[in-house]
Amino acid sequence: MSINILAIESSCDDTSAAVISDCNLRSNVIASQKVHEQYGGVVPELASRAHQQNIIPVIHEALKQANLKKEELNAIAFTRGPGLMGSLLVGTSFAKGFSQALNIPLIEVNHLQGHIMAHFIQEEGEEKKTPKFPFICLLVSGGNSQIVLVKSYKEMEIIGQTIDDAAGEAFDKCAKVMGLPYPGGPIIDKLAKEGNPKAFTFAKPQIPDYNYSFSGLKTSFLYLLRDNLKEDEKFIENNLNDLCASLQSTVVDILMSKLKKAVKDYGIKEVAVAGGVSANSALRAAFEDYSQRYKWNIYIPKFSYTTDNAAMVAIVGYFKYLDNDFCDISLPPFSKVTI
Ligand code: KG4
């Protein structure tokens, strides 16, 4: 008989619930919050309020789409952190209450491990190639930029990470100074398609090991705009595609150069990418290119698993269920990045 798990994700501004039967995804419902667009970024208090409104309908819909009654569930998995505390509290509290009411085990899931393990989700009728352990994963989102050595589904080591801004944050902040709406990453990606990636050059960080830094790039971008706007007030408008293409190509170069170093030093050619920025077309193209050039076995997630979703929480929940790795309802959520 299959193991049925309901998973809940509420770490930032997406309320999501998913149902998995073993590794097979049966539903993955996401309610995104449009309320933040007008503020140019996620407003934590508004996010937690929206989670409270969304959580019951989203879970109801996930069970309905999975064609499963709540009594058929074997466990509830939930994102415990990292994330926004107010947002996490909504999903965490609901998961705890629901597991108590149904008298079934509760499974805590690290959001970052979820992003990485999304590569193991199976969809109906799909024969999917999954990474072999150990593999290296580039985890890039609005809040994280890390290189992770994945030894097993639960044994992961961060071998490099950003010392300041995340890659997605760099996209979003640079988009904001160009007057583009939030989140800027997907818009930059779109505009960059018509631009010249070599039109402008920006400072690249010189920091040791496998760590990243994006704050210098952001400043360099800002200064370029400031200096040119003095001469031409329509500088952004007249160069929008080139600015986006040059910025995007710099971010991708920074990400790939450290990843290449890690792959070489660790001698592991199984390489995955995960997180919101993994939707970026130039980053995906760079992965394909490196796979050809350096014989990497690459794993690029489906677009639906790049941004926050509960399916990735469900798959970790399934593996933890097999290990009887359950948690107590007294466990609080956490906000700080850890893996
Ligand atoms: O993983 P995610 O949904 O949220 C967390 O940070 O947890 O990632 C969101 C980030 C945002 O910064 C967004 O701008 C970026 O991913 N993003 C992209 C693209 N799609 C989303 N950045 C560049 N190109 C994209 N196509």
Short mmCIF file of C-alpha atoms and ligand atoms in Angstrom, two decimals:
data_model
loop_
_atom_site.label_atom_id
_atom_site.label_comp_id
_atom_site.label_asym_id
_atom_site.label_seq_id
_atom_site.Cartn_x
_atom_site.Cartn_y
_atom_site.Cartn_z
CA MET A 1 0.00 0.00 0.00
CA SER A 2 1.18 3.53 -0.78
CA ILE A 3 2.24 6.04 1.83
CA ASN A 4 0.15 9.19 1.47
CA ILE A 5 1.64 12.44 2.69
CA LEU A 6 0.12 15.90 2.79
CA ALA A 7 2.74 18.64 2.70
CA ILE A 8 2.42 22.32 3.56
CA GLU A 9 4.76 25.12 2.45
CA SER A 10 4.40 28.69 3.76
CA SER A 11 7.96 29.99 4.16
CA CYS A 12 7.62 33.20 2.16
CA ASP A 13 4.82 34.51 -0.07
CA ASP A 14 3.38 31.32 -1.59
CA THR A 15 0.86 29.19 0.27
CA SER A 16 1.12 25.68 -1.08
CA ALA A 17 -0.18 22.19 -0.28
CA ALA A 18 0.68 18.96 -2.05
CA VAL A 19 -0.20 15.30 -1.78
CA ILE A 20 2.27 12.58 -2.62
CA SER A 21 1.77 8.81 -2.69
CA ASP A 22 5.25 7.34 -2.27
CA CYS A 23 7.35 9.36 -4.78
CA ASN A 24 4.38 10.04 -7.05
CA LEU A 25 2.89 13.49 -6.96
CA ARG A 26 -0.92 13.58 -6.88
CA SER A 27 -1.48 17.31 -6.41
CA ASN A 28 0.48 20.52 -5.92
CA VAL A 29 -1.64 23.61 -5.32
CA ILE A 30 -0.05 27.05 -4.99
CA ALA A 31 -1.70 30.34 -4.04
CA SER A 32 0.65 33.21 -4.86
CA GLN A 33 0.28 36.57 -3.16
CA LYS A 34 -0.11 39.49 -5.55
CA VAL A 35 -0.39 41.99 -2.68
CA HIS A 36 3.42 42.49 -2.54
CA GLU A 37 3.83 43.69 -6.13
CA GLN A 38 2.96 47.31 -5.30
CA TYR A 39 5.64 47.40 -2.56
CA GLY A 40 8.53 46.12 -4.69
CA GLY A 41 9.22 43.18 -2.37
CA VAL A 42 7.60 40.83 0.14
CA VAL A 43 6.02 42.58 3.15
CA PRO A 44 6.23 39.98 5.96
CA GLU A 45 3.12 41.06 7.86
CA LEU A 46 0.98 41.03 4.71
CA ALA A 47 2.42 37.64 3.76
CA SER A 48 1.40 35.98 7.02
CA ARG A 49 -2.11 37.46 6.80
CA ALA A 50 -2.51 36.17 3.25
CA HIS A 51 -1.28 32.71 4.34
CA GLN A 52 -4.03 32.64 6.97
CA GLN A 53 -6.64 33.35 4.31
CA ASN A 54 -5.23 30.87 1.80
CA ILE A 55 -4.22 27.88 3.85
CA ILE A 56 -7.58 26.11 4.29
CA PRO A 57 -8.76 26.47 0.65
CA VAL A 58 -5.33 25.42 -0.64
CA ILE A 59 -5.24 22.25 1.50
CA HIS A 60 -8.84 21.47 0.63
CA GLU A 61 -8.03 21.78 -3.09
CA ALA A 62 -4.85 19.66 -2.79
CA LEU A 63 -6.80 16.79 -1.19
CA LYS A 64 -9.59 17.16 -3.76
CA GLN A 65 -7.21 17.09 -6.74
CA ALA A 66 -5.43 14.08 -5.24
CA ASN A 67 -8.81 12.39 -4.84
CA LEU A 68 -7.91 11.45 -1.29
CA LYS A 69 -9.81 11.73 1.99
CA LYS A 70 -7.96 13.18 4.96
CA GLU A 71 -8.46 9.87 6.79
CA GLU A 72 -6.28 8.20 4.13
CA LEU A 73 -3.25 10.34 4.98
CA ASN A 74 -0.30 8.69 6.73
CA ALA A 75 1.55 11.86 7.81
CA ILE A 76 1.70 15.64 7.53
CA ALA A 77 4.96 17.25 6.39
CA PHE A 78 5.59 20.99 6.76
CA THR A 79 8.29 23.55 6.06
CA ARG A 80 9.84 24.40 9.41
CA GLY A 81 12.36 26.93 8.03
CA PRO A 82 14.28 28.87 6.91
CA GLY A 83 11.87 31.63 5.98
CA LEU A 84 9.80 34.50 7.32
CA MET A 85 8.76 33.75 10.88
CA GLY A 86 5.19 35.03 10.57
CA SER A 87 4.66 33.06 7.36
CA LEU A 88 6.20 29.87 8.74
CA LEU A 89 4.03 30.07 11.85
CA VAL A 90 0.86 29.78 9.78
CA GLY A 91 1.88 26.55 7.98
CA THR A 92 3.57 25.11 11.05
CA SER A 93 0.59 25.70 13.33
CA PHE A 94 -1.84 24.29 10.79
CA ALA A 95 0.31 21.18 10.24
CA LYS A 96 0.57 20.56 13.97
CA GLY A 97 -3.14 20.98 14.55
CA PHE A 98 -4.08 18.78 11.58
CA SER A 99 -1.70 15.97 12.59
CA GLN A 100 -3.12 16.04 16.13
CA ALA A 101 -6.70 15.98 14.86
CA LEU A 102 -5.98 13.06 12.52
CA ASN A 103 -3.67 11.37 15.02
CA ILE A 104 -0.93 10.86 12.43
CA PRO A 105 2.81 11.70 12.56
CA LEU A 106 4.26 15.10 11.85
CA ILE A 107 7.38 15.58 9.72
CA GLU A 108 9.47 18.76 9.70
CA VAL A 109 11.18 19.71 6.45
CA ASN A 110 14.01 22.13 5.74
CA HIS A 111 12.90 24.39 2.87
CA LEU A 112 16.34 24.33 1.21
CA GLN A 113 16.53 20.53 1.33
CA GLY A 114 13.09 20.57 -0.29
CA HIS A 115 14.33 22.66 -3.24
CA ILE A 116 17.19 20.21 -3.76
CA MET A 117 15.06 17.08 -3.37
CA ALA A 118 12.50 18.34 -5.91
CA HIS A 119 14.61 16.41 -8.44
CA PHE A 120 13.19 13.17 -6.98
CA ILE A 121 9.49 13.95 -7.49
CA GLN A 122 7.85 11.60 -9.96
CA GLU A 123 4.83 12.65 -11.97
CA GLU A 124 2.28 10.29 -13.48
CA GLY A 125 3.51 8.61 -16.65
CA GLU A 126 6.96 10.12 -16.27
CA GLU A 127 10.22 8.17 -16.38
CA LYS A 128 12.53 10.61 -14.71
CA LYS A 129 16.31 10.56 -14.43
CA THR A 130 17.23 11.41 -10.82
CA PRO A 131 20.64 12.53 -9.53
CA LYS A 132 22.89 9.91 -8.00
CA PHE A 133 24.38 10.56 -4.55
CA PRO A 134 26.69 12.28 -3.94
CA PHE A 135 25.83 15.21 -6.18
CA ILE A 136 26.49 18.93 -6.17
CA CYS A 137 23.58 21.34 -6.25
CA LEU A 138 23.60 25.04 -7.04
CA LEU A 139 20.76 26.43 -4.96
CA VAL A 140 19.76 29.89 -6.13
CA SER A 141 16.69 31.83 -5.07
CA GLY A 142 15.58 35.23 -3.83
CA GLY A 143 17.02 34.53 -0.40
CA ASN A 144 19.78 31.97 -1.03
CA SER A 145 22.81 31.33 -3.19
CA GLN A 146 24.61 28.21 -2.14
CA ILE A 147 26.65 25.34 -3.45
CA VAL A 148 25.54 22.23 -1.60
CA LEU A 149 27.22 18.85 -1.45
CA VAL A 150 24.32 16.39 -1.28
CA LYS A 151 25.47 13.10 0.24
CA SER A 152 22.02 11.60 0.84
CA TYR A 153 18.47 12.91 1.10
CA LYS A 154 19.18 14.12 4.63
CA GLU A 155 22.94 14.59 4.69
CA MET A 156 23.80 17.85 2.96
CA GLU A 157 26.71 20.22 3.42
CA ILE A 158 26.87 23.84 2.33
CA ILE A 159 30.32 24.18 0.77
CA GLY A 160 29.86 27.73 -0.51
CA GLN A 161 27.35 30.52 -0.05
CA THR A 162 26.74 34.20 -0.54
CA ILE A 163 28.35 36.49 1.97
CA ASP A 164 25.82 39.24 1.25
CA ASP A 165 22.96 39.33 -1.30
CA ALA A 166 21.47 36.30 -3.02
CA ALA A 167 21.47 36.01 -6.84
CA GLY A 168 17.69 36.48 -7.05
CA GLU A 169 17.95 39.50 -4.77
CA ALA A 170 20.56 41.02 -7.13
CA PHE A 171 18.16 40.55 -10.06
CA ASP A 172 15.24 41.99 -8.10
CA LYS A 173 17.14 45.00 -6.73
CA CYS A 174 18.70 45.91 -10.09
CA ALA A 175 15.26 45.56 -11.70
CA LYS A 176 13.85 47.93 -9.10
CA VAL A 177 16.41 50.67 -9.86
CA MET A 178 15.48 50.35 -13.55
CA GLY A 179 11.84 50.93 -12.56
CA LEU A 180 10.74 47.35 -13.30
CA PRO A 181 8.13 45.62 -11.11
CA TYR A 182 8.79 42.94 -8.48
CA PRO A 183 9.95 40.22 -8.83
CA GLY A 184 12.40 41.52 -11.42
CA GLY A 185 14.22 38.25 -12.17
CA PRO A 186 11.74 36.85 -14.71
CA ILE A 187 11.34 40.28 -16.37
CA ILE A 188 15.10 40.73 -16.75
CA ASP A 189 15.25 37.23 -18.24
CA LYS A 190 12.60 38.17 -20.80
CA LEU A 191 14.09 41.57 -21.73
CA ALA A 192 17.62 40.10 -21.91
CA LYS A 193 16.57 37.89 -24.83
CA GLU A 194 16.65 40.96 -27.11
CA GLY A 195 19.82 42.47 -25.65
CA ASN A 196 23.58 42.26 -26.04
CA PRO A 197 25.21 40.52 -23.02
CA LYS A 198 28.52 42.21 -23.79
CA ALA A 199 27.17 45.78 -24.02
CA PHE A 200 28.17 46.68 -20.44
CA THR A 201 30.68 45.21 -18.02
CA PHE A 202 30.30 45.10 -14.27
CA ALA A 203 32.60 44.39 -11.34
CA LYS A 204 32.94 40.69 -10.54
CA PRO A 205 33.68 39.68 -6.93
CA GLN A 206 37.10 38.36 -5.97
CA ILE A 207 36.35 36.31 -2.89
CA PRO A 208 37.92 33.02 -1.82
CA ASP A 209 36.68 29.43 -1.90
CA TYR A 210 33.22 28.63 -3.22
CA ASN A 211 31.53 31.69 -1.76
CA TYR A 212 29.52 34.27 -3.62
CA SER A 213 28.99 38.01 -3.31
CA PHE A 214 26.48 40.07 -5.27
CA SER A 215 26.46 43.39 -3.43
CA GLY A 216 29.41 44.75 -5.47
CA LEU A 217 27.63 43.94 -8.71
CA LYS A 218 24.54 45.75 -7.48
CA THR A 219 26.62 48.85 -6.63
CA SER A 220 28.47 48.69 -9.95
CA PHE A 221 25.12 48.50 -11.76
CA LEU A 222 23.76 51.43 -9.77
CA TYR A 223 26.84 53.60 -10.54
CA LEU A 224 26.62 52.81 -14.25
CA LEU A 225 23.02 54.02 -14.28
CA ARG A 226 23.78 57.10 -12.15
CA ASP A 227 26.72 58.20 -14.35
CA ASN A 228 24.92 57.67 -17.65
CA LEU A 229 21.64 59.22 -16.52
CA LYS A 230 23.55 62.49 -15.99
CA GLU A 231 24.28 62.59 -19.74
CA ASP A 232 21.10 61.00 -21.02
CA GLU A 233 17.92 60.97 -18.99
CA LYS A 234 16.52 58.25 -21.24
CA PHE A 235 19.57 56.02 -20.74
CA ILE A 236 17.62 53.19 -19.06
CA GLU A 237 14.79 53.30 -21.57
CA ASN A 238 17.19 53.37 -24.55
CA ASN A 239 19.38 50.55 -23.26
CA LEU A 240 16.96 48.37 -21.30
CA ASN A 241 17.54 45.13 -23.21
CA ASP A 242 21.32 45.51 -23.18
CA LEU A 243 21.36 46.39 -19.47
CA CYS A 244 19.29 43.29 -18.66
CA ALA A 245 21.36 41.01 -20.90
CA SER A 246 24.68 42.29 -19.49
CA LEU A 247 23.52 42.02 -15.88
CA GLN A 248 22.13 38.53 -16.43
CA SER A 249 25.26 37.31 -18.14
CA THR A 250 27.41 38.65 -15.26
CA VAL A 251 25.25 36.92 -12.62
CA VAL A 252 25.39 33.64 -14.56
CA ASP A 253 29.19 33.90 -15.01
CA ILE A 254 29.67 34.49 -11.28
CA LEU A 255 27.43 31.52 -10.39
CA MET A 256 28.98 29.14 -12.91
CA SER A 257 32.64 29.95 -12.21
CA LYS A 258 32.39 28.95 -8.52
CA LEU A 259 30.25 25.93 -9.37
CA LYS A 260 32.83 24.79 -11.92
CA LYS A 261 35.57 25.08 -9.30
CA ALA A 262 33.55 23.02 -6.78
CA VAL A 263 32.76 20.31 -9.35
CA LYS A 264 36.44 20.07 -10.29
CA ASP A 265 37.77 20.06 -6.71
CA TYR A 266 35.25 17.49 -5.44
CA GLY A 267 35.52 15.33 -8.56
CA ILE A 268 31.73 14.93 -8.75
CA LYS A 269 30.07 15.28 -12.14
CA GLU A 270 26.47 14.86 -11.04
CA VAL A 271 25.36 18.51 -10.94
CA ALA A 272 21.91 19.91 -10.20
CA VAL A 273 20.39 23.36 -9.98
CA ALA A 274 17.43 24.36 -7.82
CA GLY A 275 15.50 27.39 -6.50
CA GLY A 276 13.67 30.30 -8.13
CA VAL A 277 16.62 31.56 -10.18
CA SER A 278 16.99 28.10 -11.77
CA ALA A 279 14.11 29.23 -14.02
CA ASN A 280 16.53 31.67 -15.65
CA SER A 281 17.05 30.82 -19.32
CA ALA A 282 20.71 31.93 -19.45
CA LEU A 283 21.56 29.86 -16.37
CA ARG A 284 19.83 26.84 -17.90
CA ALA A 285 21.72 27.38 -21.14
CA ALA A 286 25.01 27.62 -19.21
CA PHE A 287 24.24 24.28 -17.53
CA GLU A 288 23.61 22.67 -20.93
CA ASP A 289 26.83 24.18 -22.23
CA TYR A 290 28.91 22.95 -19.26
CA SER A 291 27.33 19.53 -19.58
CA GLN A 292 28.58 19.32 -23.17
CA ARG A 293 31.97 20.85 -22.51
CA TYR A 294 32.90 19.20 -19.20
CA LYS A 295 30.76 16.03 -19.41
CA TRP A 296 28.61 16.90 -16.39
CA ASN A 297 25.40 14.92 -15.81
CA ILE A 298 23.03 17.81 -15.24
CA TYR A 299 19.65 17.99 -13.52
CA ILE A 300 17.47 21.03 -14.22
CA PRO A 301 14.07 21.20 -12.50
CA LYS A 302 10.74 21.62 -14.24
CA PHE A 303 9.61 25.26 -14.10
CA SER A 304 6.82 24.32 -11.66
CA TYR A 305 9.40 23.20 -9.08
CA THR A 306 11.73 26.18 -9.36
CA THR A 307 9.66 28.52 -7.19
CA ASP A 308 8.28 27.67 -3.76
CA ASN A 309 5.93 24.70 -3.76
CA ALA A 310 4.77 21.99 -1.37
CA ALA A 311 5.59 19.08 -3.72
CA MET A 312 9.25 19.44 -2.76
CA VAL A 313 8.28 19.36 0.93
CA ALA A 314 6.23 16.24 0.29
CA ILE A 315 9.10 14.31 -1.29
CA VAL A 316 11.39 15.01 1.68
CA GLY A 317 8.47 14.04 3.92
CA TYR A 318 8.21 10.70 2.13
CA PHE A 319 11.89 9.84 2.61
CA LYS A 320 11.71 10.89 6.26
CA TYR A 321 8.59 8.76 6.73
CA LEU A 322 10.50 5.70 5.51
CA ASP A 323 13.10 6.46 8.21
CA ASN A 324 10.46 7.01 10.92
CA ASP A 325 11.92 10.48 11.23
CA PHE A 326 8.99 12.23 12.89
CA CYS A 327 8.90 15.33 15.06
CA ASP A 328 7.13 16.59 18.11
CA ILE A 329 4.49 19.34 18.00
CA SER A 330 6.59 21.44 20.38
CA LEU A 331 9.20 22.09 17.64
CA PRO A 332 9.21 25.81 16.72
CA PRO A 333 9.81 27.18 13.19
CA PHE A 334 13.20 28.77 12.45
CA SER A 335 14.16 31.66 10.19
CA LYS A 336 17.94 31.39 9.87
CA VAL A 337 19.53 29.69 6.84
CA THR A 338 20.76 26.22 7.74
CA ILE A 339 20.63 22.89 5.97
O1 KG4 B 1 12.81 30.23 -4.74
P1 KG4 B 1 12.00 31.46 -4.89
O2 KG4 B 1 10.63 31.35 -5.46
O3 KG4 B 1 11.80 32.24 -3.54
C1 KG4 B 1 12.66 32.28 -2.50
O4 KG4 B 1 13.56 33.13 -2.53
O5 KG4 B 1 12.46 31.46 -1.58
O6 KG4 B 1 12.86 32.48 -5.77
C2 KG4 B 1 12.39 33.74 -6.12
C3 KG4 B 1 13.51 34.45 -6.85
C4 KG4 B 1 13.22 35.92 -7.09
O7 KG4 B 1 14.36 36.65 -6.72
C5 KG4 B 1 13.00 35.98 -8.61
O8 KG4 B 1 13.33 37.20 -9.18
C6 KG4 B 1 13.91 34.87 -9.08
O9 KG4 B 1 13.76 33.84 -8.12
N1 KG4 B 1 13.56 34.38 -10.42
C7 KG4 B 1 14.32 34.56 -11.51
C8 KG4 B 1 13.62 33.99 -12.60
N2 KG4 B 1 12.45 33.46 -12.13
C9 KG4 B 1 12.43 33.72 -10.80
N3 KG4 B 1 15.50 35.16 -11.64
C10 KG4 B 1 16.04 35.20 -12.88
N4 KG4 B 1 15.44 34.67 -13.98
C11 KG4 B 1 14.24 34.06 -13.88
N5 KG4 B 1 13.66 33.55 -14.97
#
